[in-house]
Coordinates of C-alpha atoms and ligand atoms in Angstrom, one line a residue:
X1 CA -12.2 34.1 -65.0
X2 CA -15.2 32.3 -65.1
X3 CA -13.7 29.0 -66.2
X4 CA -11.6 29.3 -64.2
X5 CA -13.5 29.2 -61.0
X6 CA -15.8 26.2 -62.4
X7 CA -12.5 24.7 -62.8
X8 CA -11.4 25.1 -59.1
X9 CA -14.9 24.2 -58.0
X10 CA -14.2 20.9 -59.9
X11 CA -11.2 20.1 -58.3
X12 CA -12.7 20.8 -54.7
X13 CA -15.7 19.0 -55.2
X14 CA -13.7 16.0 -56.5
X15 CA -10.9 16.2 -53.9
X16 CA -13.9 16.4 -51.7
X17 CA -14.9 13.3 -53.0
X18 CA -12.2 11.1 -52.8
X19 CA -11.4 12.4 -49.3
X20 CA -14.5 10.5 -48.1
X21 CA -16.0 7.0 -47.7
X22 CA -18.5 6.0 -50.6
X23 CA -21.9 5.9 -48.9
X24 CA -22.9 2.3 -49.9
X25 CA -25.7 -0.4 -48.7
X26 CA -23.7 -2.2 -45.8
X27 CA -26.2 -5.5 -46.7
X28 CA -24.1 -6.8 -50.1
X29 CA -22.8 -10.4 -49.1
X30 CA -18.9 -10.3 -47.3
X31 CA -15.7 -11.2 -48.4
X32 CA -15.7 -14.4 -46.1
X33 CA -18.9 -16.0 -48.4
X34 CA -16.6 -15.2 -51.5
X35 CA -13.4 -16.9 -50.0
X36 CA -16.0 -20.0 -49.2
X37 CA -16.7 -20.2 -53.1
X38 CA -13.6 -20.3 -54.3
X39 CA -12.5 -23.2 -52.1
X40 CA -15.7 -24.6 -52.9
X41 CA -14.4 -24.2 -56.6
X42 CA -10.8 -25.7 -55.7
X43 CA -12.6 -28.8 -54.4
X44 CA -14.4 -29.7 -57.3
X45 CA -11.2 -28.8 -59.1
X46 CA -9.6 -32.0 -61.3
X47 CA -5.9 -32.5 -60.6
X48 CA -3.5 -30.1 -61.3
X49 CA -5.7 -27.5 -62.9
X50 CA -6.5 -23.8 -63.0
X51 CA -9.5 -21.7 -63.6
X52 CA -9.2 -19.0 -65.2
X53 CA -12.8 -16.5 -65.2
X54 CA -12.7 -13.2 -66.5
X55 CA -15.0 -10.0 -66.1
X56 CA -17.9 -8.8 -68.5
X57 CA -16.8 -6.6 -71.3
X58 CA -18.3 -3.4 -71.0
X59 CA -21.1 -2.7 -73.8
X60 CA -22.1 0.2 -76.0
X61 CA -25.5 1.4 -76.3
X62 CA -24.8 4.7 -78.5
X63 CA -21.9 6.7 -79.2
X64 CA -19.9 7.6 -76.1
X65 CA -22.5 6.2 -74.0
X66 CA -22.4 2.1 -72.1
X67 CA -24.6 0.2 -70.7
X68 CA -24.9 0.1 -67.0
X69 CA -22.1 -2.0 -66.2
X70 CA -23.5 -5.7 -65.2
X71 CA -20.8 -8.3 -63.9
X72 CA -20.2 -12.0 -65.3
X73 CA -22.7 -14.2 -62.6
X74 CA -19.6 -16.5 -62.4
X75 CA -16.8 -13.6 -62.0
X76 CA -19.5 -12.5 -59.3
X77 CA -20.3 -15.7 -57.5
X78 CA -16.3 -16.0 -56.6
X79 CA -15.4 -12.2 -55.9
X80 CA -18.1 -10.1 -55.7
X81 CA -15.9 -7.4 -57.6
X82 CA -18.6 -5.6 -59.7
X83 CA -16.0 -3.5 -62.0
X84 CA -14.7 -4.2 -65.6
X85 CA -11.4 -5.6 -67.0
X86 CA -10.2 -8.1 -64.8
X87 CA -9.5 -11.8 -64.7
X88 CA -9.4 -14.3 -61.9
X89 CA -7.2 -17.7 -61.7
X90 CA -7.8 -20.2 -58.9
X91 CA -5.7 -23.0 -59.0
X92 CA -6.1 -26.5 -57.7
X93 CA -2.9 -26.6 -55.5
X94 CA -0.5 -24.1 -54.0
X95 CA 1.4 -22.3 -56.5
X96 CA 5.1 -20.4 -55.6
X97 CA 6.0 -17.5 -57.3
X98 CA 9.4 -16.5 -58.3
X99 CA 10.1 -14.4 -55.2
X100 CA 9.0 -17.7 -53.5
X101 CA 5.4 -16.4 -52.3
X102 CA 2.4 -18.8 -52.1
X103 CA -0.5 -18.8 -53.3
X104 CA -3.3 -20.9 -55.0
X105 CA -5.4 -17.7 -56.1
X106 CA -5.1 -14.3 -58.0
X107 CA -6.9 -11.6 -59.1
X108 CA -5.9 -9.0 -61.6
X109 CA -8.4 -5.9 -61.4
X110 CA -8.5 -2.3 -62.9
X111 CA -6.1 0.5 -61.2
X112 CA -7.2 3.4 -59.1
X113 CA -7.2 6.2 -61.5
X114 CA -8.0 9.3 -60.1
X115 CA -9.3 10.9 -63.0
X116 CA -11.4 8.0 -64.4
X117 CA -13.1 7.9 -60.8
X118 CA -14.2 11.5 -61.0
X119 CA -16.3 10.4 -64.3
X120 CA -17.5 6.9 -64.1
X121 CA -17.6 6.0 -60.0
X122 CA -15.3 4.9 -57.5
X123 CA -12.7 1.8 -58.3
X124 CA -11.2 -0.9 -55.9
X125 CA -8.3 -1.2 -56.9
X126 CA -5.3 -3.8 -56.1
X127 CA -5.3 -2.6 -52.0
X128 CA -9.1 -2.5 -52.4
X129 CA -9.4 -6.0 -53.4
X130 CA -7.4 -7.2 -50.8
X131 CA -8.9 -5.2 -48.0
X132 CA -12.6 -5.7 -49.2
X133 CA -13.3 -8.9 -50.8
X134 CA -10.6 -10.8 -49.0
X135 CA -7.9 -11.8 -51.7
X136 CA -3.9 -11.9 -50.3
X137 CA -2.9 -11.9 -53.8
X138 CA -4.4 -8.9 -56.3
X139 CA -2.2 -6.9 -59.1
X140 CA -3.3 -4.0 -61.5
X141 CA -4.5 -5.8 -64.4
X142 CA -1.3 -4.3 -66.7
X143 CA 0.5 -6.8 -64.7
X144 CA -0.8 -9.9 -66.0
X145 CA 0.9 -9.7 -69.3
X146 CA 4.0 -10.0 -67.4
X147 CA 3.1 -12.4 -64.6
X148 CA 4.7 -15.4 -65.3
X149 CA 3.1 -18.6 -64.6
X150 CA 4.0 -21.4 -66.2
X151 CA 0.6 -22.6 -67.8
X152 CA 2.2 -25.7 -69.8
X153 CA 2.5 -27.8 -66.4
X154 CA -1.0 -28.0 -66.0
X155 CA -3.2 -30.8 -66.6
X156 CA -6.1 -28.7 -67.6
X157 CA -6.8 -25.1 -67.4
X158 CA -10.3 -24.3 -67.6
X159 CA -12.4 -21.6 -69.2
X160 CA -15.4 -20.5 -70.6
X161 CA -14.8 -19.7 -74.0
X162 CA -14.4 -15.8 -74.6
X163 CA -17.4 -13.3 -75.8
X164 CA -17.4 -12.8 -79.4
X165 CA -18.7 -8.4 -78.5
X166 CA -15.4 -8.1 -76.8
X167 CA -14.0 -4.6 -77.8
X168 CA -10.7 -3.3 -77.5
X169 CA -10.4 0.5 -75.9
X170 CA -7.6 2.7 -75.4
X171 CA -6.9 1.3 -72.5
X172 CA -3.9 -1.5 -73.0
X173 CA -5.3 -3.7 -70.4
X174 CA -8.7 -3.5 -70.9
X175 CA -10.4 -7.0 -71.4
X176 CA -9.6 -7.4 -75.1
X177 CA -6.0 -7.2 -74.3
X178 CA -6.5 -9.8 -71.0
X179 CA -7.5 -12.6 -73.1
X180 CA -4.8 -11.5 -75.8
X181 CA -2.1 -12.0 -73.6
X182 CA -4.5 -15.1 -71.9
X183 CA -4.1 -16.6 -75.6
X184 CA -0.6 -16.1 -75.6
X185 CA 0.1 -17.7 -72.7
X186 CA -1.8 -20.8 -73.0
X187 CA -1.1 -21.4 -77.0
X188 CA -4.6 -20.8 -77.5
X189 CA -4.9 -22.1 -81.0
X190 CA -6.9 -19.1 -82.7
X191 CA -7.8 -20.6 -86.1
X192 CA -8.4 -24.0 -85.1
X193 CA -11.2 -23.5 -82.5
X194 CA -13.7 -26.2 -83.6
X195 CA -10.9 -28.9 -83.3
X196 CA -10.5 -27.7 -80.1
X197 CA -14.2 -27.8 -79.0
X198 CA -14.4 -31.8 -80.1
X199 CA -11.4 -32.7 -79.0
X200 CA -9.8 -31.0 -76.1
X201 CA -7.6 -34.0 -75.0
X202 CA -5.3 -32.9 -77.4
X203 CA -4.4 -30.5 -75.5
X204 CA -4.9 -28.6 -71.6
X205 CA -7.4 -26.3 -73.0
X206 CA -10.7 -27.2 -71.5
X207 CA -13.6 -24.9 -72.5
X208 CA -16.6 -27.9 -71.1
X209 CA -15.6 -28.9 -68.0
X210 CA -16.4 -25.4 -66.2
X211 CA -19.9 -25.4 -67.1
X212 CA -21.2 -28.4 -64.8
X213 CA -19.1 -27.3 -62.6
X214 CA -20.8 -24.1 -62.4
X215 CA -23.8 -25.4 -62.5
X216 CA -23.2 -28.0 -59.6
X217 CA -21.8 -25.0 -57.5
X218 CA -24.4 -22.4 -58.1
X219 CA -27.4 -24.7 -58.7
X220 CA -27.6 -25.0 -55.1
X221 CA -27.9 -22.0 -53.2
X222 CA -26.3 -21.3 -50.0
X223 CA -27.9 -20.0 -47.0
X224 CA -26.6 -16.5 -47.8
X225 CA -27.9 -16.5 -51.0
X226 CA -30.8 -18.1 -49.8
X227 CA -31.8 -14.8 -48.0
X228 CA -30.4 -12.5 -51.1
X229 CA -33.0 -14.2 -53.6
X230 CA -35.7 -13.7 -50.7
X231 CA -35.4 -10.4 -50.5
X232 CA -35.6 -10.3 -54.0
X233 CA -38.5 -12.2 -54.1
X234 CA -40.3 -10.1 -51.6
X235 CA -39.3 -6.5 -52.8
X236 CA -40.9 -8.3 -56.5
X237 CA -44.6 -9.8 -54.7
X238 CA -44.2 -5.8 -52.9
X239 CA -44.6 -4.5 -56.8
X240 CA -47.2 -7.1 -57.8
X241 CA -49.4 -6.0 -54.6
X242 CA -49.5 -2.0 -55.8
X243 CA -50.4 -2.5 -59.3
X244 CA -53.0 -4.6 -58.0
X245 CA -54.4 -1.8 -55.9
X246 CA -53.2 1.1 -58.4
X247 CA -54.2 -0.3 -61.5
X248 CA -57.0 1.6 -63.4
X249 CA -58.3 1.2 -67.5
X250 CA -57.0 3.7 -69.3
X251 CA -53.0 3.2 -67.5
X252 CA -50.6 2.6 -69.9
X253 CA -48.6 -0.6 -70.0
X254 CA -45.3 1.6 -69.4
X255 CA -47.1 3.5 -66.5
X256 CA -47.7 -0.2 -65.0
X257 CA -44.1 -1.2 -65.7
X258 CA -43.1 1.9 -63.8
X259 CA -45.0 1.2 -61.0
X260 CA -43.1 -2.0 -60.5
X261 CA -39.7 -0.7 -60.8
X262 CA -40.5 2.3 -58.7
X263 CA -41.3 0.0 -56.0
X264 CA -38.3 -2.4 -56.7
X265 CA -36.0 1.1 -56.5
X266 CA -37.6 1.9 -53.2
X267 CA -36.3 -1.0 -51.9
X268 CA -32.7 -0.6 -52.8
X269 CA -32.9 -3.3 -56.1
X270 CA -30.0 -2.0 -57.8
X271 CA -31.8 -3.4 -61.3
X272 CA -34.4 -5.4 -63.5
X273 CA -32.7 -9.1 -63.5
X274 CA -34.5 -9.1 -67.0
X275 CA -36.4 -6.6 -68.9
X276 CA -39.7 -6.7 -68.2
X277 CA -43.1 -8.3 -69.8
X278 CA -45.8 -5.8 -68.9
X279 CA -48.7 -7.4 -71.8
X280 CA -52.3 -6.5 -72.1
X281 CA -54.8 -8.1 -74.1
X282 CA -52.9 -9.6 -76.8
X283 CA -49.7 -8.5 -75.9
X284 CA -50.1 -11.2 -72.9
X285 CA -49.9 -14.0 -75.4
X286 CA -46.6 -12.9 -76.6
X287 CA -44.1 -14.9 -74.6
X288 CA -41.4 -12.8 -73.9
X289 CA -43.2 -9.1 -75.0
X290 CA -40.5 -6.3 -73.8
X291 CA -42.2 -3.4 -76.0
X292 CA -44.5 -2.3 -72.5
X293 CA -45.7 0.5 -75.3
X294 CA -49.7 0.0 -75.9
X295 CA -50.8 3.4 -74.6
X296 CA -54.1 2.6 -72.7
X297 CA -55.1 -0.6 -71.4
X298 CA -58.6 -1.3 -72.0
X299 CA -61.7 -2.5 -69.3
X300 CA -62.1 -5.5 -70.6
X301 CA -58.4 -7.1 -71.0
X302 CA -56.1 -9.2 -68.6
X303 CA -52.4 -8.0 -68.0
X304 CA -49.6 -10.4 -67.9
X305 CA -47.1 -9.1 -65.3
X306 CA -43.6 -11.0 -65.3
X307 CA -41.1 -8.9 -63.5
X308 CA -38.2 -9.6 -61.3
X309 CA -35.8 -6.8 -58.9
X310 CA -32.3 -7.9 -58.7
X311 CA -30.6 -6.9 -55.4
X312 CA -27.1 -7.5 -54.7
X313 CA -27.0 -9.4 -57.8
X314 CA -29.9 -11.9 -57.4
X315 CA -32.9 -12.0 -59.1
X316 CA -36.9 -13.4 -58.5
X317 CA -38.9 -14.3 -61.7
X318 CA -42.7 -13.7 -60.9
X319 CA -45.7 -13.6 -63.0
X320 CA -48.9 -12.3 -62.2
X321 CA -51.6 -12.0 -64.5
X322 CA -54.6 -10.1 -63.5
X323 CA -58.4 -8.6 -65.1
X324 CA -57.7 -4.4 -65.7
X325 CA -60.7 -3.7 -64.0
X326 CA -60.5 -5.3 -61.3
X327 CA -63.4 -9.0 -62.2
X328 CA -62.5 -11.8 -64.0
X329 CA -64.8 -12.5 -66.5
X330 CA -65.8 -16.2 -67.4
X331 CA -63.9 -17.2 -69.8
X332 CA -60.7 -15.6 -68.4
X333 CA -61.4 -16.8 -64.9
X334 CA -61.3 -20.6 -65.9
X335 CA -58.3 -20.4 -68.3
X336 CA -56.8 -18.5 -64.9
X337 CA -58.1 -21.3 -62.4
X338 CA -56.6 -24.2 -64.9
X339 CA -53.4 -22.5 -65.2
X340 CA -53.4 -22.4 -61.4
X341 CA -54.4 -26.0 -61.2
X342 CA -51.3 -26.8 -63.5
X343 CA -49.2 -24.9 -60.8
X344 CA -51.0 -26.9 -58.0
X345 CA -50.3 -30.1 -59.8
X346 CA -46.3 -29.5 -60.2
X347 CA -45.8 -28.0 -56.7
X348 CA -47.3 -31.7 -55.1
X349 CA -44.6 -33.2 -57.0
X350 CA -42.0 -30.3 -56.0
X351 CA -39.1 -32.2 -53.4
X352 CA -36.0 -33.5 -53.2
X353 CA -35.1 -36.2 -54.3
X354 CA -38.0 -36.4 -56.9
X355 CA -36.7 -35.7 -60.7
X356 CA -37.8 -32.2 -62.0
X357 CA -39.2 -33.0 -65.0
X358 CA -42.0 -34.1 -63.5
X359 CA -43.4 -30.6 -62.6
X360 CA -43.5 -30.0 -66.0
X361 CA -45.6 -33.6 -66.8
X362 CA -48.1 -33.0 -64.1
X363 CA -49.1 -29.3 -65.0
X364 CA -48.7 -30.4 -68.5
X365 CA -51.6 -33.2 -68.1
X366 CA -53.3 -30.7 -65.9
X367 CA -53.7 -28.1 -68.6
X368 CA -54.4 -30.5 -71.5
X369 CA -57.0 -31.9 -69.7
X370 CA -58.8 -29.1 -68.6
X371 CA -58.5 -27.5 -72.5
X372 CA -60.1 -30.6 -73.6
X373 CA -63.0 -30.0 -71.0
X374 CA -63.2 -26.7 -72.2
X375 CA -63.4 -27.4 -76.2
X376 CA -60.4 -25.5 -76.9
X377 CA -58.9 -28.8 -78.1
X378 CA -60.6 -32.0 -79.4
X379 CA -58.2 -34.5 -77.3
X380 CA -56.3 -34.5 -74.4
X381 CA -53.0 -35.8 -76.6
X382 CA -53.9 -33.1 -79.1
X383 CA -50.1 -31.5 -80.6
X384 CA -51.2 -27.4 -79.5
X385 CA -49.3 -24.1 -79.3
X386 CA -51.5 -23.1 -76.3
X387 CA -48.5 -24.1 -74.0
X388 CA -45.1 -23.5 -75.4
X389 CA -42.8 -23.1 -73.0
X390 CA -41.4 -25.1 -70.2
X391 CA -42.2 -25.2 -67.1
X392 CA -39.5 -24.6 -64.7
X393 CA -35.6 -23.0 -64.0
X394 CA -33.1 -22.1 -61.5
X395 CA -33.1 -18.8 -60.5
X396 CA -30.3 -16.8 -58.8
X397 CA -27.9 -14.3 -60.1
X398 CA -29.3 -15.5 -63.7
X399 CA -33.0 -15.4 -63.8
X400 CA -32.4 -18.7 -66.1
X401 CA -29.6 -19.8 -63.4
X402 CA -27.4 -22.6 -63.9
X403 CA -27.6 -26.0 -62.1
X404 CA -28.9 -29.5 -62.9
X405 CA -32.5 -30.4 -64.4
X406 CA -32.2 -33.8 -63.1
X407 CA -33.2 -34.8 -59.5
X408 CA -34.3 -31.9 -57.4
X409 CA -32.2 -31.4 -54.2
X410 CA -32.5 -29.7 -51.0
X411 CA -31.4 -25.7 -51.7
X412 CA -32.3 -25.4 -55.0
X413 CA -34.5 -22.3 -56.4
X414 CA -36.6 -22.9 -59.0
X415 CA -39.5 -21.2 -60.6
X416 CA -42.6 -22.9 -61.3
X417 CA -44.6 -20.9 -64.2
X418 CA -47.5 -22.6 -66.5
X419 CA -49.0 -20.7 -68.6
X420 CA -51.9 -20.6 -71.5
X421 CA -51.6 -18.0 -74.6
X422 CA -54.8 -18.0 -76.9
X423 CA -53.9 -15.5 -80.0
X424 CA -56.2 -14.5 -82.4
X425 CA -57.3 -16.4 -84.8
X426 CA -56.7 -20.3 -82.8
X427 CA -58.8 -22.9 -83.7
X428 CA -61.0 -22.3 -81.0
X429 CA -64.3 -20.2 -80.3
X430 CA -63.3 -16.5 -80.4
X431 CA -64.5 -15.9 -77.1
X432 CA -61.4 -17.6 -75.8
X433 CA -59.3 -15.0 -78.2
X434 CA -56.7 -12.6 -76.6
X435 CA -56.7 -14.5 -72.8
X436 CA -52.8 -15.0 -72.0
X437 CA -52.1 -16.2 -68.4
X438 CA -48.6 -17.3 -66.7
X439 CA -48.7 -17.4 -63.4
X440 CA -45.1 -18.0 -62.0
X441 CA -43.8 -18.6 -58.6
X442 CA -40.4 -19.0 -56.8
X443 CA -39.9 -21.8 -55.0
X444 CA -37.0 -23.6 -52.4
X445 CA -36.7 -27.0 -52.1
X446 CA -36.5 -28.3 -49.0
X447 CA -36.2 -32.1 -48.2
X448 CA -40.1 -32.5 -47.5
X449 CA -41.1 -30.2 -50.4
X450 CA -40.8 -27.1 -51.0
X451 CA -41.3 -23.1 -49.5
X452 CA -43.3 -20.9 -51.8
X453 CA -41.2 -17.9 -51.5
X454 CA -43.4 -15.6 -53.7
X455 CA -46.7 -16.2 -51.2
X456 CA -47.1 -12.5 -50.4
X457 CA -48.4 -11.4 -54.1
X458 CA -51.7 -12.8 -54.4
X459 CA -52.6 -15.9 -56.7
X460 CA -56.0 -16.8 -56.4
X461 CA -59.0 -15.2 -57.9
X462 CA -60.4 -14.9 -55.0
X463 CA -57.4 -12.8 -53.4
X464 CA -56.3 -11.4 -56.2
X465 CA -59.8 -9.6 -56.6
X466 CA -59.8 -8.6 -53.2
X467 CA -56.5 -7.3 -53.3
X468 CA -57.6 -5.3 -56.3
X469 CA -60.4 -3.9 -54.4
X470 CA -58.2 -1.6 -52.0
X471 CA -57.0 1.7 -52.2
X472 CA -54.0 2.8 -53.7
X473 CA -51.5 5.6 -52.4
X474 CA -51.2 6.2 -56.3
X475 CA -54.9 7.0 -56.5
X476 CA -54.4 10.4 -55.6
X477 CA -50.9 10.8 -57.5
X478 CA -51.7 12.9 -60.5
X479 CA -49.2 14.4 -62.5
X480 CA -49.9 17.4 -64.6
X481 CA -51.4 16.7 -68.3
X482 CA -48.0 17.9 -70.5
X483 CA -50.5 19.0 -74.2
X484 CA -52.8 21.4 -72.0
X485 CA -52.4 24.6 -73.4
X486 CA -52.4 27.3 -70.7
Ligands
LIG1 N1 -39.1 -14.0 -67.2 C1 -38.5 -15.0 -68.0 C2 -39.0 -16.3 -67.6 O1 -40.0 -16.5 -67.0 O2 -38.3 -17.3 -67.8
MN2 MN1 -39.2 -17.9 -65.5
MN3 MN1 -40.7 -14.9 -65.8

């Protein structure tokens, strides 16, 4: 009897459900900015071509349990459909279909499914897809295997080449069997893939070509996007500013990490757009250290602090590195102050028109010179580890976004993010041991220079020790201790 009722209490809630219109942020980019990208693709289109993108596969983390569900950036950036197992085709010119419809897109998505919904979340379906992100021309994807289009006429059909983590499901049109039938359409020749790669005249099969398109495409950033990555950006410097005031010695790197997200969350950041580096002491010198486990941060350390919210699918990449307690001491105070210069040096030399390489030459100089004047290195030409990484990248719905690394042009984002790592044990004086500092910024060109779109979180000593000095709403959040014994 029981089971019963908790079986009819099911079915209500769920009909319920379905009855009513998903309560969703009303801010996510519309279905006209999506239609603009896909003619912006079909421009840059060669002759008689298609492009064909297909979704993310889902992936595993344990047993019965996925991932949270993140979208290709390039199935993304031309639908905004945020659901598995379906493929897109965009074709240079009009196409007619055997009933004698036009068309010069499709997209082939995953049905409603009543059932599904109730466990894993709401679907768009073919009607969806239409209605919301503005496509005339959408199928189930079970259709595709049987949608004929003649993909020998083409001059090139363009793709990126599949994911090798690809899994096949129950489900008989779930990605795995989408690029099966893609293969079987195009004569994908399975066994001879490295031929391909070197010499895809031999056929239409073009796996390259996509990628600069991509890159010319989404390496400049429209005005909407502009605005998405700000609010990134902002929600990001927002997280920055209350571990300043809330962080105490004794906090845990995790509890810092934490803070951050809670902050991002708060401002409706659906996600990390890369798991975050919360490093203390040594950890800082650790370039991409994702642990976050050391259990209490000590008085006397820095904390290197590179996090970035993704909303809507865009991401910021800031650093901040900052002293525990609240004072720079000496020695970590002028391996900060150089790092800034090095960020000083690059953003004089940050505008269109101006190649980007040179960010990285003039923060490069910057920081070998001052090492040199510091005695951490003998001469400024000196081969070091003290600086390993480079300098600069796009960033937009990948936090290493794609787009050109030539000649900077109005419109592109692109961090700027020096950085000095001392490990142990350096050929230096010990006293320099254990200082890691990045500090990294998000900038937009603009034709005269650039906009500093990460100003709010404080980067100068100066500010960032005042900033450190106010109170925190977290001062008086304290949570009970969990091994007290009554
Ligand atoms: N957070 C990764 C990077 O700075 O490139
Ligand atoms: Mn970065
Ligand atoms: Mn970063």
């Amino acid at each position: 009897m029981k089971a019963f009722f908790t079986l009819i209490t099911i079915i209500c809630f769920s009909m319920a459900g379905f009855s009513q219109e998903q309560d969703l942020p009303t801010d996510f980019l519309n279905k006209t900015f999506y239609k603009d990208r896909r003619d912006k693709l079909r421009d840059k289109l060669p002759t008689n071509s298609v492009a064909v993108f297909f979704a993310n596969p889902v992936r595993n983390r344990a047993n019965d349990v996925d991932f949270v569900y993140h979208q290709d950036p390039n199935f993304y950036y031309f639908t905004g459909y945020k659901e598995p197992d379906a493929v897109l085709l965009v074709f240079k010119d009009m196409q007619t279909a055997v009933n004698g419809t036009q068309y010069n897109e499709i997209i082939f998505v995953q049905p409603r499914d009543e059932r599904a919904e109730m466990w894993t979340g709401r679907r768009l379906g073919a009607a969806g897809v239409k209605d919301k992100l503005g496509f005339d021309l959408s199928f189930e994807n079970k259709e595709f295997k049987k949608y004929s289009v003649d993909f020998s006429k083409f001059a090139s059909i363009m793709f990126f080449d599949f994911k090798n983590d690809v899994r096949d499901t129950y489900d008989s049109s779930d990605l795995y069997d989408l690029i099966a039938q893609f293969k079987a359409k195009v004569n994908y020749p399975e066994k001879n893939v490295t031929t391909l790669a070197v010499e895809p005249q031999k056929n239409n099969l073009d796996f390259k070509g996509l990628g600069k398109i991509m890159n010319a495409l989404r390496g400049i950033k429209t005005k909407e996007e502009i605005d998405m990555i700000r609010k990134a950006v902002k929600i990001s410097c927002a997280g920055q500013v209350e571990v300043m005031k809330a962080i105490k010695p004794g906090m845990s790197e995790r509890e810092i990490d934490g803070i951050h997200q809670y902050v991002f969350k708060k401002y409706q950041a659906e996600d990390m757009g890369y798991p975050s580096i919360v490093g203390a002491g040594h950890n800082g010198c650790i370039l991409h250290y994702e642990e976050n486990y050391k259990p209490s941060i000590s008085n006397k350390e820095l904390i290197l602090m590179d996090l970035g919210a993704e909303f809507h699918g865009y991401t910021a990449d800031i650093t901040r590195t900052i002293p525990v307690n609240g004072k720079f001491s000496p020695e970590q105070k002028l391996i900060y102050e150089l790092v800034l210069k090095a960020q000083e040096e690059g953003m004089k030399v940050c505008k269109a028109g101006l190649p980007l390489k040179n960010i990285d030459k003039a923060g490069r100089e910057a920081i070998n010179k001052g090492l040199k004047e510091l005695g951490i290195i003998q001469n400024e030409t000196d081969k070091h580890m003290y600086y390993p990484h480079g300098c600069c990248h796009h960033i937009g719905l990948d936090v290493h976004d794609r787009g050109f690394y030539e000649d900077l042009q109005e419109g592109m984002v692109i961090t700027i993010e020096p950085g000095i790592y001392i490990p142990e044990n350096s050929p230096c004086d010990k006293k320099w041991w254990g200082i890691g500092v990045r500090i990294e910024d998000d900038y937009l060109v603009t034709k005269d220079g650039y906009e500093l779109l990460s100003a709010s979180a404080p980067r100068t000593v100066k500010d960032i020790e005042a900033m450190m000095k106010l109170p925190s709403a977290l001062d008086d959040f304290v949570l009970p201790d969990l091994d007290k014994k009554n």
